[in-house]
Coordinates of C-alpha atoms in Angstrom, one line a residue:
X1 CA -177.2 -117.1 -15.0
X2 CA -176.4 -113.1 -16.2
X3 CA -179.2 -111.3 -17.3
X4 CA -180.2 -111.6 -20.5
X5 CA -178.4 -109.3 -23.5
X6 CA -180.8 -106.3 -24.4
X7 CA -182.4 -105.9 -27.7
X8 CA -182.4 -103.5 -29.8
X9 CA -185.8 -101.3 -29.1
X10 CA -189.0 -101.6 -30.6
X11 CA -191.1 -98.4 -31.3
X12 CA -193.7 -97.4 -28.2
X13 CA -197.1 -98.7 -28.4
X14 CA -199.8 -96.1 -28.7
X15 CA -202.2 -97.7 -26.3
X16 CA -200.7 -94.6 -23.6
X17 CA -198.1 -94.3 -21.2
X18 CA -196.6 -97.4 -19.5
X19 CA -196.7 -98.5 -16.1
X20 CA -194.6 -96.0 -14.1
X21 CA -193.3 -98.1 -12.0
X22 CA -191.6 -101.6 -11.9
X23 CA -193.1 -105.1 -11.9
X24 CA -191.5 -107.8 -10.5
X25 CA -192.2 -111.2 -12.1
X26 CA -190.9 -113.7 -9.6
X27 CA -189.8 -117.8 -9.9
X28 CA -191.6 -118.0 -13.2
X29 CA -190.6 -121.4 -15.6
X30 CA -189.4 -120.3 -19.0
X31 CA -190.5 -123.4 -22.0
X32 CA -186.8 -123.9 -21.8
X33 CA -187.1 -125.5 -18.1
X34 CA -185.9 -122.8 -16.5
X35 CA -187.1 -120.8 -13.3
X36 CA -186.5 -117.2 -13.8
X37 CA -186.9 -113.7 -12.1
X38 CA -188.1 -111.3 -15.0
X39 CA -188.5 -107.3 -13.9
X40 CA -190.1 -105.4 -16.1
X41 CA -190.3 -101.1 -16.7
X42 CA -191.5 -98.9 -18.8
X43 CA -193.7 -101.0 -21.0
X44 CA -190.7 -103.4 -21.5
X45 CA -189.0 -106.5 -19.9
X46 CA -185.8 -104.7 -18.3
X47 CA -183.5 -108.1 -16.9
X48 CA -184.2 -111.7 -17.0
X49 CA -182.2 -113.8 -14.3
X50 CA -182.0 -116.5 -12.1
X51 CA -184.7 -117.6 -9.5
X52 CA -184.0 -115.3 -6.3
X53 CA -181.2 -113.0 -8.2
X54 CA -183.6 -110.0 -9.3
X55 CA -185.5 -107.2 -6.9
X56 CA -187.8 -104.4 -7.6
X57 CA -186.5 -101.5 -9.7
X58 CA -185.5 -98.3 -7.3
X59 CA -186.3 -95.9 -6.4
X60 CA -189.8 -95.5 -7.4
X61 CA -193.1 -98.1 -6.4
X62 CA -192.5 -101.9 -7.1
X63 CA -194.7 -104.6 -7.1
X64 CA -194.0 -108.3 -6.8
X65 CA -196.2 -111.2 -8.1
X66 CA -195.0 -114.4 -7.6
X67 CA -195.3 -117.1 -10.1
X68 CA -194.1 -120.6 -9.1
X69 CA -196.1 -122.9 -10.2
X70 CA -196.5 -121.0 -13.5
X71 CA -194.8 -120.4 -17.6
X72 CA -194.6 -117.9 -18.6
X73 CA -194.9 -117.2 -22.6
X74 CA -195.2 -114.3 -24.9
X75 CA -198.5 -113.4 -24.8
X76 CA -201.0 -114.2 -27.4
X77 CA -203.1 -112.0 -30.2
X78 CA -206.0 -112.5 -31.5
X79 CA -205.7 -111.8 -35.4
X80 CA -209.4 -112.4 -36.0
X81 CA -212.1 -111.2 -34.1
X82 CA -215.6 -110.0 -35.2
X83 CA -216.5 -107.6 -31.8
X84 CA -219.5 -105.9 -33.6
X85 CA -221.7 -109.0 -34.1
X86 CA -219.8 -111.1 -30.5
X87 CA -222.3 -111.7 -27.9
X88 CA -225.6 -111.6 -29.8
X89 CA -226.3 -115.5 -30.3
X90 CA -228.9 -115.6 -27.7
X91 CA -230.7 -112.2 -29.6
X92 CA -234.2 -112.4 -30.5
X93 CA -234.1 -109.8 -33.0
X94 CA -230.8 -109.4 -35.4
X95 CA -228.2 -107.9 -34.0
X96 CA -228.3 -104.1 -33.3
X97 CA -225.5 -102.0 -35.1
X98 CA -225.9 -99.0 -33.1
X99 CA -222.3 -97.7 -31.9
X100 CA -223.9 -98.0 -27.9
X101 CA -224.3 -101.7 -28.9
X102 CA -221.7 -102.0 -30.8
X103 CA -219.5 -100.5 -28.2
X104 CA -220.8 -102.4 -25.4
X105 CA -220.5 -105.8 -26.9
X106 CA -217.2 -105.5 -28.3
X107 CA -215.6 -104.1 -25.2
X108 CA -217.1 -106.9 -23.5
X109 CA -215.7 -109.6 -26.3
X110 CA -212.7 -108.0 -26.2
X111 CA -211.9 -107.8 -22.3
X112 CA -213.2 -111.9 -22.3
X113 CA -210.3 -112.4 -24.7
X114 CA -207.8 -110.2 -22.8
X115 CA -208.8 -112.5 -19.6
X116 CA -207.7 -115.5 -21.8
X117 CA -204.4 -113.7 -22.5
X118 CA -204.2 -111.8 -26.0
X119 CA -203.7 -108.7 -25.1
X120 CA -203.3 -107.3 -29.0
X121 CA -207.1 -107.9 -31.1
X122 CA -208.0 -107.2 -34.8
X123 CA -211.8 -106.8 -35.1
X124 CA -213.5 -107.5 -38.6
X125 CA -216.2 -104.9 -38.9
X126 CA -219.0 -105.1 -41.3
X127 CA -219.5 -101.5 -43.3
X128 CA -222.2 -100.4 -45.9
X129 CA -225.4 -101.8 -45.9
X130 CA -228.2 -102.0 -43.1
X131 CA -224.5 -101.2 -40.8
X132 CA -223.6 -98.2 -42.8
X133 CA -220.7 -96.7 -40.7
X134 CA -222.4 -97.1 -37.1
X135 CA -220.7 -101.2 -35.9
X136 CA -217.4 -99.4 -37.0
X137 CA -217.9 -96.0 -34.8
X138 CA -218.9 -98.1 -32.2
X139 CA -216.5 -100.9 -32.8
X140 CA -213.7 -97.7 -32.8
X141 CA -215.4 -96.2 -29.1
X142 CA -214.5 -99.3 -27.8
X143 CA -210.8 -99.2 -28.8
X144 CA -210.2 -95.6 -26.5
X145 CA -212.0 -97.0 -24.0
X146 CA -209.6 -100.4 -23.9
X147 CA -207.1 -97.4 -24.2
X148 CA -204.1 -99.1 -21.6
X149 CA -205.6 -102.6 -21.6
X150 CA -205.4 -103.9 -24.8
X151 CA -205.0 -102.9 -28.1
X152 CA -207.5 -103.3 -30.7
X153 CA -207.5 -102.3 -34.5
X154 CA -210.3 -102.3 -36.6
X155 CA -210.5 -104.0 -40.6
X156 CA -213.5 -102.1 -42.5
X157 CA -215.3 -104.6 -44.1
X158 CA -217.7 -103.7 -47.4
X159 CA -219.8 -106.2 -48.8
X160 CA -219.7 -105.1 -52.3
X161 CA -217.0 -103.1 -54.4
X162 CA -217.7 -104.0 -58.0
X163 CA -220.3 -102.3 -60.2
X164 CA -223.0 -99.5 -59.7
X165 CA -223.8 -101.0 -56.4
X166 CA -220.2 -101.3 -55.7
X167 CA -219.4 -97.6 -55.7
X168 CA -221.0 -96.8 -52.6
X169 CA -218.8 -99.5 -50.8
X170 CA -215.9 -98.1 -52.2
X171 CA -217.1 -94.1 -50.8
X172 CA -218.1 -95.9 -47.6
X173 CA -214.3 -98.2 -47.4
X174 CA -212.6 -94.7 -47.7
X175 CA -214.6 -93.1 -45.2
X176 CA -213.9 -95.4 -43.1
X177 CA -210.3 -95.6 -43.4
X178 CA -210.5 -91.7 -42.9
X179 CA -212.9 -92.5 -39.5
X180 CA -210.0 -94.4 -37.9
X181 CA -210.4 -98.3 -39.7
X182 CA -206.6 -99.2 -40.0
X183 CA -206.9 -102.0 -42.4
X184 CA -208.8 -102.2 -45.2
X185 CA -210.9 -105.9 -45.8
X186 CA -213.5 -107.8 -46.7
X187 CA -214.8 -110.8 -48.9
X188 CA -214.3 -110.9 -52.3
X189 CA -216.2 -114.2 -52.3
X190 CA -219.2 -112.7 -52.2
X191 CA -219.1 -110.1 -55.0
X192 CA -220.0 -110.9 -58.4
X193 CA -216.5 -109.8 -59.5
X194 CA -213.9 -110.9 -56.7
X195 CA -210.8 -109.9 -58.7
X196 CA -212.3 -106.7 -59.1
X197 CA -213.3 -106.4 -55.5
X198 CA -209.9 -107.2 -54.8
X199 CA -208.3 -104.7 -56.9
X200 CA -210.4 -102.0 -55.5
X201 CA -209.3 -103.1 -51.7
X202 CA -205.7 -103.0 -52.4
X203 CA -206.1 -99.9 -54.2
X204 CA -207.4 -98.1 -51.1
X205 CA -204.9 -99.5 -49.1
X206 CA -201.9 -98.2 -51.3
X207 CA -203.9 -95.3 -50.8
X208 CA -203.9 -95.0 -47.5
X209 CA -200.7 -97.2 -46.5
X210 CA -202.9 -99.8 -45.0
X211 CA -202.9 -103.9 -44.4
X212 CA -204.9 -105.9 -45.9
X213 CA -207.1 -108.9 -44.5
X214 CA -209.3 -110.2 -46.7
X215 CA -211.7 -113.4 -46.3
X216 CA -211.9 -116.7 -48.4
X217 CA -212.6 -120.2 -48.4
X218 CA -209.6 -120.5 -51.1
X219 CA -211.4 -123.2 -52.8
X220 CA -211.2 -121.5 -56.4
X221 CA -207.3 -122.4 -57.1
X222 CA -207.1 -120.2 -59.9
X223 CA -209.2 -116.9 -57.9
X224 CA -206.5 -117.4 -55.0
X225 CA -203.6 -118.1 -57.4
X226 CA -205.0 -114.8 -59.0
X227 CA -205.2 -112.9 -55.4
X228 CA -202.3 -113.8 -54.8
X229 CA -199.9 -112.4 -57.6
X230 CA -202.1 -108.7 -56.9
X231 CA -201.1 -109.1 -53.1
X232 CA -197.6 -109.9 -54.0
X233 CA -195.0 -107.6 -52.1
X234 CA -197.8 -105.5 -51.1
X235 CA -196.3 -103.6 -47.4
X236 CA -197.6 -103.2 -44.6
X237 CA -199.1 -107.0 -45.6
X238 CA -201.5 -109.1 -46.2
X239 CA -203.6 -111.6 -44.6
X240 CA -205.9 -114.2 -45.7
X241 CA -208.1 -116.6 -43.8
X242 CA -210.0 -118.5 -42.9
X243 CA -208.6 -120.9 -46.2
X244 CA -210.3 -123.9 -45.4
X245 CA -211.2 -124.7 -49.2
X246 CA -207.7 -125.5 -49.7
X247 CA -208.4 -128.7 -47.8
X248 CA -210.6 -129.8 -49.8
X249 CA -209.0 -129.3 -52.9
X250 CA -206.7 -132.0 -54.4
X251 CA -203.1 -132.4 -53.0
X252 CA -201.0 -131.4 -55.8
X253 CA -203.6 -128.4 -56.3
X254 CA -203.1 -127.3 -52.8
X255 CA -199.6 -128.0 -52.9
X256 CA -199.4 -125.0 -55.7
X257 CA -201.8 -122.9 -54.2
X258 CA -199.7 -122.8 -50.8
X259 CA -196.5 -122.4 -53.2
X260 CA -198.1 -119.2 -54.5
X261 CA -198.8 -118.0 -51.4
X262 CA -195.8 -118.5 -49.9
X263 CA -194.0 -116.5 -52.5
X264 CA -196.3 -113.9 -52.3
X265 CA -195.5 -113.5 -48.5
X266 CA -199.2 -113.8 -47.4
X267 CA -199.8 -114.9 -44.1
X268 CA -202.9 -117.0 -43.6
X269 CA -205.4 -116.8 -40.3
X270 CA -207.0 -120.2 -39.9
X271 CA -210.0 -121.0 -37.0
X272 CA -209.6 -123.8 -35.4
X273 CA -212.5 -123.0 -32.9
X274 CA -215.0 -122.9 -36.2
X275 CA -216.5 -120.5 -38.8
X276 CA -217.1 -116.7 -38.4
X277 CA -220.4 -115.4 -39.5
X278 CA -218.7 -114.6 -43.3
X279 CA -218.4 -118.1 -44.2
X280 CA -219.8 -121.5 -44.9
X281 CA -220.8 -123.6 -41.5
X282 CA -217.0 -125.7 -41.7
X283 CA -214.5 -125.7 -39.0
X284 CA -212.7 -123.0 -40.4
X285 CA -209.5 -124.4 -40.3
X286 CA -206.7 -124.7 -43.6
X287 CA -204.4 -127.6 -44.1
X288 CA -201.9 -125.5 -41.7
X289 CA -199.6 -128.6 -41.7
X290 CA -199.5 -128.3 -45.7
X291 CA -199.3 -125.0 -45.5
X292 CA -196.3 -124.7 -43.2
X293 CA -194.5 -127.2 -45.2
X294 CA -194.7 -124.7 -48.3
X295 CA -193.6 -121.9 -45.7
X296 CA -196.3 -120.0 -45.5
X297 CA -196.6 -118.0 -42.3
X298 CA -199.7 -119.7 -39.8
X299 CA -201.4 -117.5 -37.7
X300 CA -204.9 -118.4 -35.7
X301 CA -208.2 -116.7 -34.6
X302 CA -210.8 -117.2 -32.5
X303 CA -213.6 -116.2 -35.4
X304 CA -217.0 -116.1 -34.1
X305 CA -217.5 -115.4 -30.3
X306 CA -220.6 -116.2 -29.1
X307 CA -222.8 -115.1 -32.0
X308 CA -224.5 -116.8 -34.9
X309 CA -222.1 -118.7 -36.5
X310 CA -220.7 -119.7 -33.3
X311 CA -222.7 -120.1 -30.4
X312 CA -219.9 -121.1 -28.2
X313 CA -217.1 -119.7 -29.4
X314 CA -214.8 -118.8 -26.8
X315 CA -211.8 -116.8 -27.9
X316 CA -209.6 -118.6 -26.6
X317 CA -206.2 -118.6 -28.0
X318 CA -205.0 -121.3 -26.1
X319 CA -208.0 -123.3 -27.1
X320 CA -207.2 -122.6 -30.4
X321 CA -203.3 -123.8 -29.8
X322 CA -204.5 -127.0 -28.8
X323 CA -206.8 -128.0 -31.5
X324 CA -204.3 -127.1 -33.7
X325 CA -202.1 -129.2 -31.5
X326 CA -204.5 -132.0 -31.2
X327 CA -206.2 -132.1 -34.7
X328 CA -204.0 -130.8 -37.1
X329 CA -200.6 -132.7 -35.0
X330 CA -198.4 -129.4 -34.7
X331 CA -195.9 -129.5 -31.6
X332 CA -197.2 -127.6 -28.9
X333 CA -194.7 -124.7 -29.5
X334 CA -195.2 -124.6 -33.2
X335 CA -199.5 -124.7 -32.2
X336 CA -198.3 -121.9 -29.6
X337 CA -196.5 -119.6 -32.4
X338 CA -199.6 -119.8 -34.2
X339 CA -201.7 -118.1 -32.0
X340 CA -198.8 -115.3 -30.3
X341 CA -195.2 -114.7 -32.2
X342 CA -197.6 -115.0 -35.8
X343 CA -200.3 -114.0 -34.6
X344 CA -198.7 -110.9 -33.5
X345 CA -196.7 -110.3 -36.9
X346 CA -199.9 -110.7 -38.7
X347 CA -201.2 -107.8 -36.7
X348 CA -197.9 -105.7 -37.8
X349 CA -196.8 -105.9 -34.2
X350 CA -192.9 -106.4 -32.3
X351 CA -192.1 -109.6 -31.7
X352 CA -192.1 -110.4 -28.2
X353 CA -189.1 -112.9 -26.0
X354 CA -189.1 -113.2 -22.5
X355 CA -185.7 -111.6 -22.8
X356 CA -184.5 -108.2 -22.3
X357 CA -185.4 -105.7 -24.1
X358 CA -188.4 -106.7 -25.6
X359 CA -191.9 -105.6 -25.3
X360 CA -193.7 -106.4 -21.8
X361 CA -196.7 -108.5 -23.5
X362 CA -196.4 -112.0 -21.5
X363 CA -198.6 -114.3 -20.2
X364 CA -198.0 -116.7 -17.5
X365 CA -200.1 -120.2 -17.3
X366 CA -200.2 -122.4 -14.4
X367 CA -197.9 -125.3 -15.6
X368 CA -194.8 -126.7 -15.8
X369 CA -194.4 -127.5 -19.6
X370 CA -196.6 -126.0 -22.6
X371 CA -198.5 -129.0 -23.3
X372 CA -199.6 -129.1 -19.9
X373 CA -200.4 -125.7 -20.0
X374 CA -202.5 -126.1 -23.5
X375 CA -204.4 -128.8 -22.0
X376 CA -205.2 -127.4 -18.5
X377 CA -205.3 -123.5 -19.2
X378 CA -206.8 -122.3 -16.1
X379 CA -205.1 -120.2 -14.2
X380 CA -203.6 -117.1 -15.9
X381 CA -201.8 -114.0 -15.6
X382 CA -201.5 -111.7 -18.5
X383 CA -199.4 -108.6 -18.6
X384 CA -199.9 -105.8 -21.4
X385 CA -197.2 -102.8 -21.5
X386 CA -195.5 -103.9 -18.2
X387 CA -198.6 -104.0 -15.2
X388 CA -201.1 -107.0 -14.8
X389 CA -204.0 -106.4 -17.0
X390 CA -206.4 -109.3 -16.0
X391 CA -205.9 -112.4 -13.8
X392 CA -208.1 -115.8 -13.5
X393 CA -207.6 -118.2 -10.5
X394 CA -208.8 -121.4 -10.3
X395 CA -208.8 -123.7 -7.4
X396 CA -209.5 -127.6 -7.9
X397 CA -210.2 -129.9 -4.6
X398 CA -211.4 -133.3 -4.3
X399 CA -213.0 -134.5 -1.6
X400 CA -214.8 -132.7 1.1
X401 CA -212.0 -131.1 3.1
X402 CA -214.5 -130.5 5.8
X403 CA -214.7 -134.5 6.4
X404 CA -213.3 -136.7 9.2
X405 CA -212.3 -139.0 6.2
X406 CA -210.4 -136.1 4.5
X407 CA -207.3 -138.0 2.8
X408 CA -205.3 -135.0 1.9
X409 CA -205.9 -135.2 -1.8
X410 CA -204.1 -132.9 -4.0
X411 CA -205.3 -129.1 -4.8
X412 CA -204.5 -126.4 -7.2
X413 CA -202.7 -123.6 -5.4
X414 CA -204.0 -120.1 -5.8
X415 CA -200.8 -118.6 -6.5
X416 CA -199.6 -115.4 -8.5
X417 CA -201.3 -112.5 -6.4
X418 CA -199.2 -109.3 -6.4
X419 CA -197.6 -108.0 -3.3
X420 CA -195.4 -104.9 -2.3
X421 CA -191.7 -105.5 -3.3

């Protein structure tokens, strides 16, 4: 097999300079059922080809990793992350919105999700009240120090907009934007004037040529019908999630509500893995199959990590791929595309292919097909702007292996360490 056609370039990431030197990504299986050679360099996948056919880029260092045994996929993003409150379920006191603390737990949340494999994160952050500005400086700190890891972004979040109360959100939204938030959020469910609240968020953002990502439960048909005709057209975007209401909502009512949202071009983040700390105690997760049949663009989050609403949340995008796989009966790939090629257009990012010329975000799974690899996710390899970002190896034996009685029973290979090439 040639190598693949290049692509048309993408514009650089700001997360810093690439890897200088090539990568190597050797006897990897592609979803199609192939086994590939991909080399990657400078921040992007240079050649895709046949098992055996590609070598390190020269001159300059190379490294090899060798991944048979493994698929390789685009890697995942995680479009819904709340990093200043992750971590604190086991907290005596509430939790602590200092920036140290902040900092500290949402570098932590977010490298645990980069070990998983989504190497791109959006983190809700709460602004204005007992928070004031210091969860999003904190939340922000975090982001320079991930700086070549990952990439994070940050949604300023005020609780109120509307009203003589609401005024100080708004001052406190627009400093925040001005600090270094670059989307613009929140939940009009919980103000006394939603539509209003939502007004005033997508007027700072045409302000300031921002997202949007707003929360709701979507279970007021005519509020979301409302929401979306304002959010209509609206560039860079708009996302809205968690949308479990809709479910609960009658058929043909949700049927028109996912019409409306489809022709608004709204993408909607469901959570399978359960609620953030925003909403009701549900699962968190819309009627995606309803949703997709409208053509509405699916993406999923993790939502809660470990905090409050979620004691054991995970972040696991995979996890999330297979409930949605499992519960809601998408194919594996369509559960997949949920949680990395949406996911990452819901975060305004390139799409990735594991094809030439296309950004060097990939993650490789041990597994031979992507159910398998949804189902038994527990060796991984993740790659972020061409180098090996984070790697989890796990080894499964049965039996002793020390005993006289040892009947050679079958073990998960290590596998996929990096070598000189």
């Amino acid at each position: 097999m040639p190598d693949s056609q290049p692509q048309p370039p993408h514009s650089p990431s700001p997360s810093g300079p690439a890897h200088s030197g090539s990568l190597l990504l050797s006897g990897a299986r592609l979803t199609d059922g192939r086994t590939v050679d991909v080399r990657l360099y400078g921040g992007r996948i240079e050649a895709v080809g046949t098992a055996g056919s590609l070598t390190a880029r020269t001159p300059g260092p190379g490294i090899r990793v060798d991944l048979a045994g493994y698929l390789l996929l685009p890697a995942p993003a995680e479009p819904h992350l709340h990093g200043d409150t992750a971590l604190t379920a086991d907290a005596t006191a509430p939790a602590s919105h200092d920036p140290h603390d902040v900092q500290r737990r949402a570098t932590e949340a977010a490298l645990l999700q980069l070990g998983h494999g989504a190497t791109a994160l959006r983190a809700h952050v709460r602004v204005g009240d007992v928070a004031g500005l210091g969860a999003l400086t904190g939340v922000l700190r975090a982001r320079r120090s991930l700086r070549g890891l990952a990439e994070l972004t940050a949604v300023a979040m005020p609780r109120v907009l509307t009203g003589v109360a609401g005024a100080d959100g708004l001052a406190l939204l627009r400093d925040a934007v001005k600090m270094g938030a670059d989307v613009v959020g929140g939940c009009p469910d919980l103000d006394p004037d939603p539509a209003g609240y939502v007004e005033a968020v997508l007027e700072v953002a045409a302000e300031h040529g921002c997202p949007v990502d707003l929360h709701t439960d979507a279970a007021d048909p005519a509020r979301l019908a409302r929401l979306a005709a304002m959010a209509g057209g609206l560039r860079p975007g708009v996302a809205l999630g968690p949308c479990d209401g809709l479910g609960r909502l009658p058929s043909d009512v949700a049927s028109r509500a996912a019409d409306g949202l489809a022709a608004a071009g709204v993408t909607v983040v469901c959570l399978p893995q359960g609620p953030c700390g925003t909403e009701s105690p549900r699962d968190g997760t819309a009627p995606v199959r309803l949703l997709r049949a409208a053509g509405v663009r699916i993406a999923a989050g993790s939502g809660a990590l470990r905090d409050a609403a979620n004691p054991v949340g995970r972040g696991d995008p995979l996890e999330a791929a297979y409930l949605l796989a499992s519960r809601q009966g998408l194919r594996p790939d369509d559960a997949y595309e949920a949680v990395s090629l949406a996911a990452r257009a819901a975060l305004g990012l390139p799409e990735v292919r594991v094809e030439a010329g296309f950004p060097a975000e990939l993650l490789a799974v041990r597994g031979d097909r992507l159910a398998a690899a949804l189902s038994l996710a527990y060796s991984r390899v993740v790659v972020h702007r061409g180098r090996v970002v984070a790697r989890t190896s796990a080894v499964r034996e049965y039996g002793d292996s020390t005993s006289p009685t040892d009947l050679d029973l079958p073990r998960q290979g290590r596998g996929g360490r990096g070598e000189p090439s």
